[in-house]
Short mmCIF file of C-alpha atoms in Angstrom, two decimals:
data_model
loop_
_atom_site.label_atom_id
_atom_site.label_comp_id
_atom_site.label_asym_id
_atom_site.label_seq_id
_atom_site.Cartn_x
_atom_site.Cartn_y
_atom_site.Cartn_z
CA MET A 66 72.06 94.59 88.85
CA THR A 67 73.40 95.70 92.24
CA ARG A 68 74.39 99.12 93.50
CA PHE A 69 75.48 100.62 96.91
CA LEU A 70 77.99 103.74 97.62
CA HIS A 71 81.64 103.45 98.34
CA THR A 72 82.90 105.11 100.75
CA ALA A 73 85.36 105.99 103.47
CA ASP A 74 87.95 107.34 106.05
CA TRP A 75 85.24 109.99 107.27
CA GLN A 76 87.31 110.38 110.57
CA ILE A 77 84.70 112.04 112.70
CA GLY A 78 86.76 113.86 115.65
CA ARG A 79 89.13 115.00 113.75
CA GLN A 80 90.80 117.56 115.69
CA TYR A 81 92.63 121.21 113.40
CA GLY A 82 94.90 122.04 115.30
CA ARG A 83 96.90 124.34 113.06
CA PHE A 84 93.85 125.79 112.42
CA ASP A 85 92.52 129.09 114.88
CA PRO A 86 89.95 127.56 116.47
CA GLN A 87 87.22 129.65 114.87
CA ASP A 88 88.20 127.81 111.29
CA ALA A 89 88.70 124.48 112.88
CA ILE A 90 84.81 123.97 114.75
CA PRO A 91 83.63 124.61 110.64
CA LEU A 92 85.73 122.48 109.17
CA ALA A 93 85.25 119.49 112.56
CA GLU A 94 81.56 120.00 111.41
CA ALA A 95 81.84 119.28 107.32
CA ARG A 96 82.62 116.19 108.29
CA PHE A 97 79.58 116.12 109.00
CA LEU A 98 77.71 117.09 106.87
CA ALA A 99 79.40 114.97 103.96
CA VAL A 100 77.61 111.97 106.06
CA GLU A 101 74.78 114.04 105.28
CA ARG A 102 75.14 114.71 101.49
CA ILE A 103 76.28 110.94 101.44
CA ALA A 104 72.93 109.32 102.92
CA ALA A 105 70.69 111.61 100.81
CA LEU A 106 73.04 110.72 97.17
CA ALA A 107 72.71 106.89 98.63
CA ARG A 108 68.43 107.93 98.77
CA GLU A 109 68.36 109.74 95.25
CA ARG A 110 70.52 107.05 93.24
CA GLY A 111 67.66 104.65 94.45
CA VAL A 112 71.50 102.69 95.70
CA ASP A 113 70.75 99.72 97.08
CA ALA A 114 73.08 99.90 100.33
CA VAL A 115 76.50 101.90 101.63
CA LEU A 116 79.76 100.83 102.10
CA VAL A 117 81.72 102.39 104.77
CA ALA A 118 85.58 101.12 104.12
CA GLY A 119 86.91 102.13 107.70
CA ASP A 120 88.37 104.84 109.73
CA VAL A 121 84.70 106.18 110.18
CA PHE A 122 86.07 107.39 113.03
CA ASP A 123 89.35 109.43 113.70
CA THR A 124 89.54 108.06 117.16
CA GLN A 125 88.08 105.89 119.77
CA THR A 126 87.56 108.86 122.67
CA VAL A 127 85.06 110.43 120.96
CA SER A 128 82.35 111.80 122.97
CA GLU A 129 78.55 110.28 123.17
CA ARG A 130 77.35 112.89 122.16
CA THR A 131 79.36 112.80 118.10
CA LEU A 132 78.97 109.00 118.38
CA ARG A 133 74.79 110.03 118.16
CA ARG A 134 75.70 112.79 115.67
CA LEU A 135 77.72 110.57 113.40
CA PHE A 136 74.62 107.64 113.78
CA ASN A 137 71.80 110.22 113.51
CA ALA A 138 73.59 111.78 110.21
CA LEU A 139 72.54 108.45 108.30
CA GLU A 140 68.75 109.11 108.99
CA ALA A 141 68.47 110.22 104.84
CA PHE A 142 68.66 106.67 103.50
CA ALA A 143 66.97 103.78 105.25
CA GLY A 144 68.97 100.74 103.26
CA PRO A 145 71.95 98.77 104.70
CA TRP A 146 74.71 101.01 105.70
CA VAL A 147 78.05 98.32 106.56
CA LEU A 148 80.75 98.73 108.27
CA ILE A 149 84.51 98.20 109.07
CA PRO A 150 86.50 99.53 112.11
CA GLY A 151 89.79 100.77 110.00
CA ASN A 152 93.13 101.79 112.21
CA HIS A 153 91.92 104.44 113.65
CA ASP A 154 88.77 102.94 115.27
CA ALA A 155 89.67 99.52 115.48
CA ALA A 156 87.48 97.09 116.69
CA LEU A 157 89.71 96.69 120.33
CA ALA A 158 87.99 94.26 123.31
CA GLU A 159 87.56 98.21 124.41
CA SER A 160 87.14 100.84 121.85
CA VAL A 161 84.60 103.33 120.09
CA TRP A 162 82.08 100.66 118.20
CA THR A 163 81.62 99.07 122.43
CA ARG A 164 81.07 101.88 123.10
CA ALA A 165 78.42 102.37 120.39
CA ARG A 166 76.60 99.43 121.00
CA ARG A 167 76.72 100.61 125.43
CA PHE A 168 74.75 103.64 124.07
CA ASN A 169 72.36 102.44 121.76
CA CYS A 170 73.76 104.21 119.03
CA ILE A 171 74.05 102.08 115.82
CA PRO A 172 70.72 101.83 114.60
CA PRO A 173 69.05 98.21 113.08
CA ASN A 174 69.74 99.34 109.64
CA ALA A 175 74.08 99.78 110.51
CA HIS A 176 76.21 96.53 110.29
CA VAL A 177 79.17 96.62 111.49
CA LEU A 178 81.67 94.01 110.98
CA GLU A 179 83.91 94.54 114.22
CA ARG A 180 85.26 91.15 113.33
CA PRO A 181 86.30 89.75 109.98
CA GLY A 182 84.24 87.72 108.00
CA VAL A 183 79.89 87.52 105.16
CA GLN A 184 77.66 89.44 105.96
CA VAL A 185 75.56 88.11 103.79
CA PHE A 186 72.38 90.46 101.85
CA ALA A 187 70.65 88.16 99.52
CA ASP A 188 67.55 90.87 99.55
CA ILE A 189 70.22 92.89 97.04
CA GLY A 190 71.63 89.43 95.74
CA LEU A 191 75.38 90.55 97.49
CA ALA A 192 77.02 88.90 99.83
CA VAL A 193 80.39 91.33 101.78
CA LEU A 194 83.33 90.12 103.23
CA GLY A 195 84.85 91.90 105.64
CA ALA A 196 88.59 92.46 106.84
CA SER A 197 88.17 93.80 110.18
CA LEU A 198 90.93 95.19 111.94
CA THR A 199 90.95 93.97 115.25
CA GLN A 200 94.08 96.26 116.11
CA ARG A 201 95.12 100.16 114.94
CA HIS A 202 99.07 97.76 112.71
CA THR A 203 99.14 94.33 111.66
CA HIS A 204 102.03 93.19 109.46
CA THR A 205 99.10 90.15 108.24
CA ASP A 206 97.51 90.54 105.17
CA LEU A 207 94.15 90.71 106.89
CA THR A 208 92.25 90.46 103.13
CA GLY A 209 93.61 86.90 102.97
CA PHE A 210 90.54 84.91 104.00
CA PHE A 211 88.80 86.20 100.70
CA ASP A 212 90.54 83.24 98.97
CA THR A 213 88.74 80.89 100.36
CA GLN A 214 86.12 82.25 101.64
CA GLU A 215 82.40 81.08 100.23
CA THR A 216 79.59 82.66 99.55
CA PRO A 217 76.50 81.60 97.80
CA ALA A 218 75.80 81.04 94.73
CA GLY A 219 74.56 83.69 92.48
CA LEU A 220 75.81 86.14 95.13
CA LEU A 221 77.75 89.43 94.25
CA ARG A 222 80.67 88.86 95.60
CA VAL A 223 82.23 92.52 97.65
CA GLY A 224 85.52 93.14 99.82
CA LEU A 225 85.75 95.71 102.23
CA ALA A 226 89.16 96.60 104.24
CA HIS A 227 91.12 98.90 105.05
CA GLY A 228 94.88 99.34 104.57
CA SER A 229 98.10 99.67 101.65
CA VAL A 230 98.23 98.11 98.11
CA GLN A 231 101.26 96.76 98.45
CA GLY A 232 103.68 98.90 96.18
CA LEU A 233 101.32 100.99 94.91
CA LEU A 234 100.67 104.13 97.58
CA ALA A 235 102.78 106.10 98.79
CA GLU A 236 104.92 105.60 101.56
CA GLU A 237 103.01 107.91 103.97
CA VAL A 238 99.85 106.21 104.16
CA ASP A 239 97.34 106.39 106.79
CA SER A 240 98.99 102.91 108.05
CA LEU A 241 101.24 99.43 107.71
CA ASN A 242 98.61 96.97 107.20
CA PRO A 243 99.06 95.65 103.54
CA ILE A 244 97.25 94.12 100.74
CA ALA A 245 97.76 92.39 98.19
CA PRO A 246 97.71 94.37 95.35
CA ASP A 247 96.53 91.48 92.66
CA ARG A 248 93.35 90.16 95.34
CA ALA A 249 90.72 90.53 93.37
CA ARG A 250 91.94 88.66 91.38
CA ARG A 251 92.52 86.13 93.84
CA ALA A 252 89.49 86.05 95.83
CA ARG A 253 86.81 86.00 92.53
CA LEU A 254 85.80 88.88 93.95
CA ASP A 255 83.80 91.24 92.00
CA TYR A 256 84.48 94.66 93.38
CA LEU A 257 87.38 95.39 96.13
CA ALA A 258 86.12 98.32 98.50
CA LEU A 259 89.16 100.08 100.40
CA GLY A 260 90.09 102.75 102.56
CA ASP A 261 93.19 104.47 104.18
CA TRP A 262 94.20 106.45 101.35
CA HIS A 263 92.81 109.38 102.18
CA GLY A 264 92.66 109.84 97.66
CA MET A 265 90.01 108.82 95.34
CA LYS A 266 92.55 106.51 93.20
CA GLN A 267 92.00 103.25 90.54
CA ILE A 268 94.21 100.07 91.56
CA ASP A 269 92.37 97.76 88.95
CA GLU A 270 89.37 97.26 87.24
CA ARG A 271 88.01 96.10 90.59
CA THR A 272 89.68 97.93 93.40
CA TRP A 273 89.17 101.14 93.96
CA TYR A 274 90.12 103.18 96.84
CA SER A 275 86.99 105.92 97.29
CA GLY A 276 89.20 108.11 99.29
CA THR A 277 87.74 111.37 102.54
CA PRO A 278 84.42 112.00 101.48
CA GLU A 279 85.21 115.45 102.94
CA PRO A 280 89.10 116.77 102.92
CA ASP A 281 91.40 117.30 105.47
CA ARG A 282 94.87 118.08 103.76
CA PHE A 283 96.72 119.92 101.58
CA LYS A 284 97.10 117.32 98.73
CA GLY A 285 96.14 116.82 95.41
CA ASN A 286 94.88 113.07 95.17
CA ALA A 287 91.49 113.83 94.33
CA PRO A 288 89.44 113.72 97.60
CA GLY A 289 85.68 114.64 98.45
CA HIS A 290 84.43 111.53 96.71
CA VAL A 291 82.51 109.01 96.65
CA LEU A 292 81.95 106.37 94.36
CA GLU A 293 78.88 105.31 92.53
CA VAL A 294 79.21 100.73 91.43
CA ASP A 295 76.95 99.15 89.45
CA LEU A 296 77.14 95.27 89.42
CA THR A 297 75.07 93.37 86.84
CA ALA A 298 76.21 90.22 87.44
CA PRO A 299 78.47 87.96 89.35
CA GLY A 300 82.10 88.31 86.87
CA ALA A 301 81.04 90.87 84.96
CA PRO A 302 83.03 94.38 85.37
CA PRO A 303 82.23 96.84 87.95
CA GLN A 304 81.22 100.27 86.26
CA VAL A 305 82.57 102.92 88.78
CA THR A 306 81.04 106.70 88.40
CA PRO A 307 82.63 109.41 91.21
CA HIS A 308 80.52 112.35 92.91
CA ALA A 309 82.15 114.78 94.58
CA VAL A 310 80.13 115.41 97.90
CA ALA A 311 82.61 117.84 99.79
CA GLY A 312 82.59 121.35 101.40
CA HIS A 313 85.56 122.31 101.18
CA ARG A 314 88.09 122.60 98.99
CA TRP A 315 92.14 122.45 99.18
CA HIS A 316 94.10 124.32 98.20
CA GLU A 317 98.36 124.92 98.09
CA ARG A 318 99.79 127.82 97.17
CA SER A 319 103.39 129.17 96.66
CA GLU A 320 104.18 132.04 95.47
CA THR A 321 107.61 134.37 94.72
CA LEU A 322 106.36 138.13 94.46
CA SER A 323 109.04 140.59 93.31
CA LEU A 324 107.07 143.13 91.33
CA PRO A 325 103.29 144.87 91.18
CA GLY A 326 102.47 143.24 88.29
CA ASP A 327 103.34 140.19 90.43
CA VAL A 328 100.68 141.44 93.50
CA ASP A 329 97.95 141.39 90.73
CA ARG A 330 98.20 138.31 89.83
CA LEU A 331 98.08 137.04 93.46
CA GLY A 332 94.83 139.65 93.79
CA GLU A 333 93.07 137.60 90.99
CA LEU A 334 93.98 133.38 91.60
CA LEU A 335 92.69 135.11 95.62
CA ALA A 336 90.01 136.57 94.62
CA ALA A 337 88.54 133.67 93.02
CA LEU A 338 87.99 131.90 96.55
CA ASP A 339 85.41 132.41 97.95
CA ALA A 340 83.91 131.37 101.75
CA ARG A 341 84.54 126.37 100.30
CA ASP A 342 87.98 127.37 99.99
CA VAL A 343 91.23 126.62 103.54
CA LEU A 344 94.21 128.15 101.10
CA SER A 345 97.88 127.42 102.62
CA LEU A 346 100.43 129.74 100.81
CA THR A 347 103.79 130.44 101.33
CA LEU A 348 105.27 133.84 99.64
CA ALA A 349 108.76 134.64 99.30
CA GLY A 350 110.30 137.89 97.51
CA ARG A 351 111.21 141.43 97.82
CA LEU A 352 108.21 143.95 97.62
CA ASP A 353 107.99 147.73 97.23
CA LEU A 354 106.33 149.69 99.84
CA ALA A 355 103.57 150.62 97.79
CA ALA A 356 103.81 146.85 96.73
CA HIS A 357 103.67 145.39 99.84
CA GLU A 358 100.18 148.18 100.85
CA ARG A 359 98.79 146.54 97.81
CA LEU A 360 99.02 143.33 99.03
CA GLU A 361 98.01 143.70 103.07
CA THR A 362 94.99 144.91 100.84
CA LEU A 363 94.71 142.16 98.97
CA LEU A 364 95.19 139.48 102.21
CA GLY A 365 93.03 141.36 104.50
CA GLN A 366 90.22 140.84 101.87
CA ALA A 367 91.14 137.22 102.08
CA GLN A 368 91.48 136.74 105.94
CA GLY A 369 87.23 137.78 105.80
CA ARG A 370 86.46 135.98 103.02
CA LEU A 371 88.10 132.45 102.26
CA ARG A 372 86.74 129.89 104.62
CA CYS A 373 90.93 129.65 106.23
CA LEU A 374 94.00 131.25 105.58
CA LEU A 375 97.50 129.73 106.49
CA LEU A 376 100.00 132.52 105.46
CA ASP A 377 103.48 131.73 105.24
CA ARG A 378 105.46 134.35 105.00
CA GLU A 379 108.79 134.32 106.01
CA ALA A 380 110.73 134.29 103.01
CA LEU A 381 108.27 137.02 101.86
CA GLN A 382 110.87 140.65 102.53
CA LEU A 383 109.40 144.52 102.28
CA ALA A 384 112.14 146.25 100.59
CA PRO A 385 111.78 149.77 100.97
CA THR A 386 113.54 151.96 97.22
CA GLU A 387 115.16 155.48 97.92
CA GLU A 388 112.83 156.78 96.34
CA ASP A 389 110.59 154.64 99.49
CA VAL A 390 112.87 155.72 101.62
CA GLU A 391 112.82 159.49 100.58
CA ALA A 392 109.97 160.41 100.89
CA LEU A 393 108.92 159.06 103.90
CA ARG A 394 110.55 161.91 104.62
CA ALA A 395 112.67 159.71 107.80
CA ASP A 396 115.69 161.68 109.27
CA GLY A 397 116.94 161.51 112.57
CA TYR A 398 116.72 158.68 114.56
CA LEU A 399 113.33 157.41 112.63
CA GLY A 400 116.76 157.61 109.75
CA GLU A 401 118.53 155.52 111.80
CA VAL A 402 116.16 152.86 112.88
CA LEU A 403 114.40 152.04 109.56
CA GLY A 404 118.27 151.54 108.36
CA THR A 405 119.05 149.55 110.81
CA LEU A 406 115.16 147.11 110.15
CA ARG A 407 116.17 147.26 106.57
CA ALA A 408 119.39 146.07 107.03
CA ARG A 409 118.36 143.06 109.77
CA GLN A 410 114.48 141.87 107.65
CA GLU A 411 116.21 139.41 106.30
CA GLY A 412 115.80 136.09 108.24
CA ASP A 413 114.32 138.10 111.50
CA GLU A 414 110.74 137.90 111.49
CA VAL A 415 109.82 140.65 113.80
CA ALA A 416 112.86 142.80 111.74
CA ARG A 417 110.42 142.07 108.89
CA GLU A 418 107.71 142.58 111.28
CA ALA A 419 109.09 145.96 112.78
CA LEU A 420 109.81 147.06 109.27
CA ALA A 421 106.15 147.47 107.98
CA VAL A 422 104.28 148.72 111.17
CA LEU A 423 107.20 151.34 111.36
CA ALA A 424 107.22 152.00 107.59
CA GLY A 425 102.88 151.78 107.89
CA LEU A 426 103.36 154.68 110.70
CA LEU A 427 105.46 156.86 108.80
CA ARG A 428 102.93 156.77 105.34
CA GLU A 429 99.63 157.60 107.82
CA ARG A 430 102.16 160.66 109.49
CA GLN A 431 102.72 162.18 105.91
CA GLN A 432 98.79 162.19 104.44
CA ALA A 433 97.56 163.85 108.18
CA GLN A 434 100.28 166.37 107.42
CA GLY A 435 99.21 166.78 104.21
CA GLU A 436 95.64 167.59 104.88
CA ARG A 437 96.20 170.20 107.42
CA ALA A 438 98.55 171.65 105.07
#
């Protein structure tokens, strides 16, 4: 039996420009930590090899330090690592891979297939057919040669490719690079390890996307895994076991808040999250002053507890009741300003923020007056 891990889309060097730097830096660091967990898992599970189906790096221009850190992260597993370039790190004439070789970063047990071909590992009974990308986009199926490529008799035939299985994935996949949906059958493969789709996905009995080991977007397509693949003999069906390795969990939620109970339910949702969680939260609705103040407290607590909170509350309005306005005792000029802001806040973020600030200041003035009385 031959056992290996299938992983892909490490995207080392990815930048998180939409995030505040204090969140972007840990999210980038998490990608190195995910690779370290994969190496530790490979050692723990006693696998024969680790296959990486492209996009090891997010760009061709990562620094020398980043290159060295990535290959150092492989150290825990001394067996063979088999890597192919993907669309983000294609094996151009001058590429991240040529730079890595020039810096002498690549360890002896890391086998980078910079050109389409076969790498034979007779000692573990494995022949890897690699459809390496030598340019970012291609309109031809680079796995086509698998059909006629001969491998030594008795060895398992495993394909390694990066691209889009035609007709089975959503339109927003990373690259155009097409792959025939029946390639495993046509090429007599025991297993076809794919990269490019960032979620874990089974195409057929012998064809899988592992997905990225560390989530990097708000999509519920099961990212954050590596696949353990057991092959008992040529022609036998593979046994595939997912392992969760992600350091962070990414969530996207939209909530409409109109009643105090809605705010309480949002508080329960936020309380269930912790420092591993990245949350994109869109809020809409109308809240009175007390509910709005409760919401601000909950959001402040969440921002301090979560890894990151991306907040969109453009459609959320502060709607003081007549009792709220009367209790604020905003007469004269302040009353006129308060009324103007209440009227203008819809579609005007500055007016909404100003209304919240003014209401808060008036509430604080009330409390101060009460303490002096």
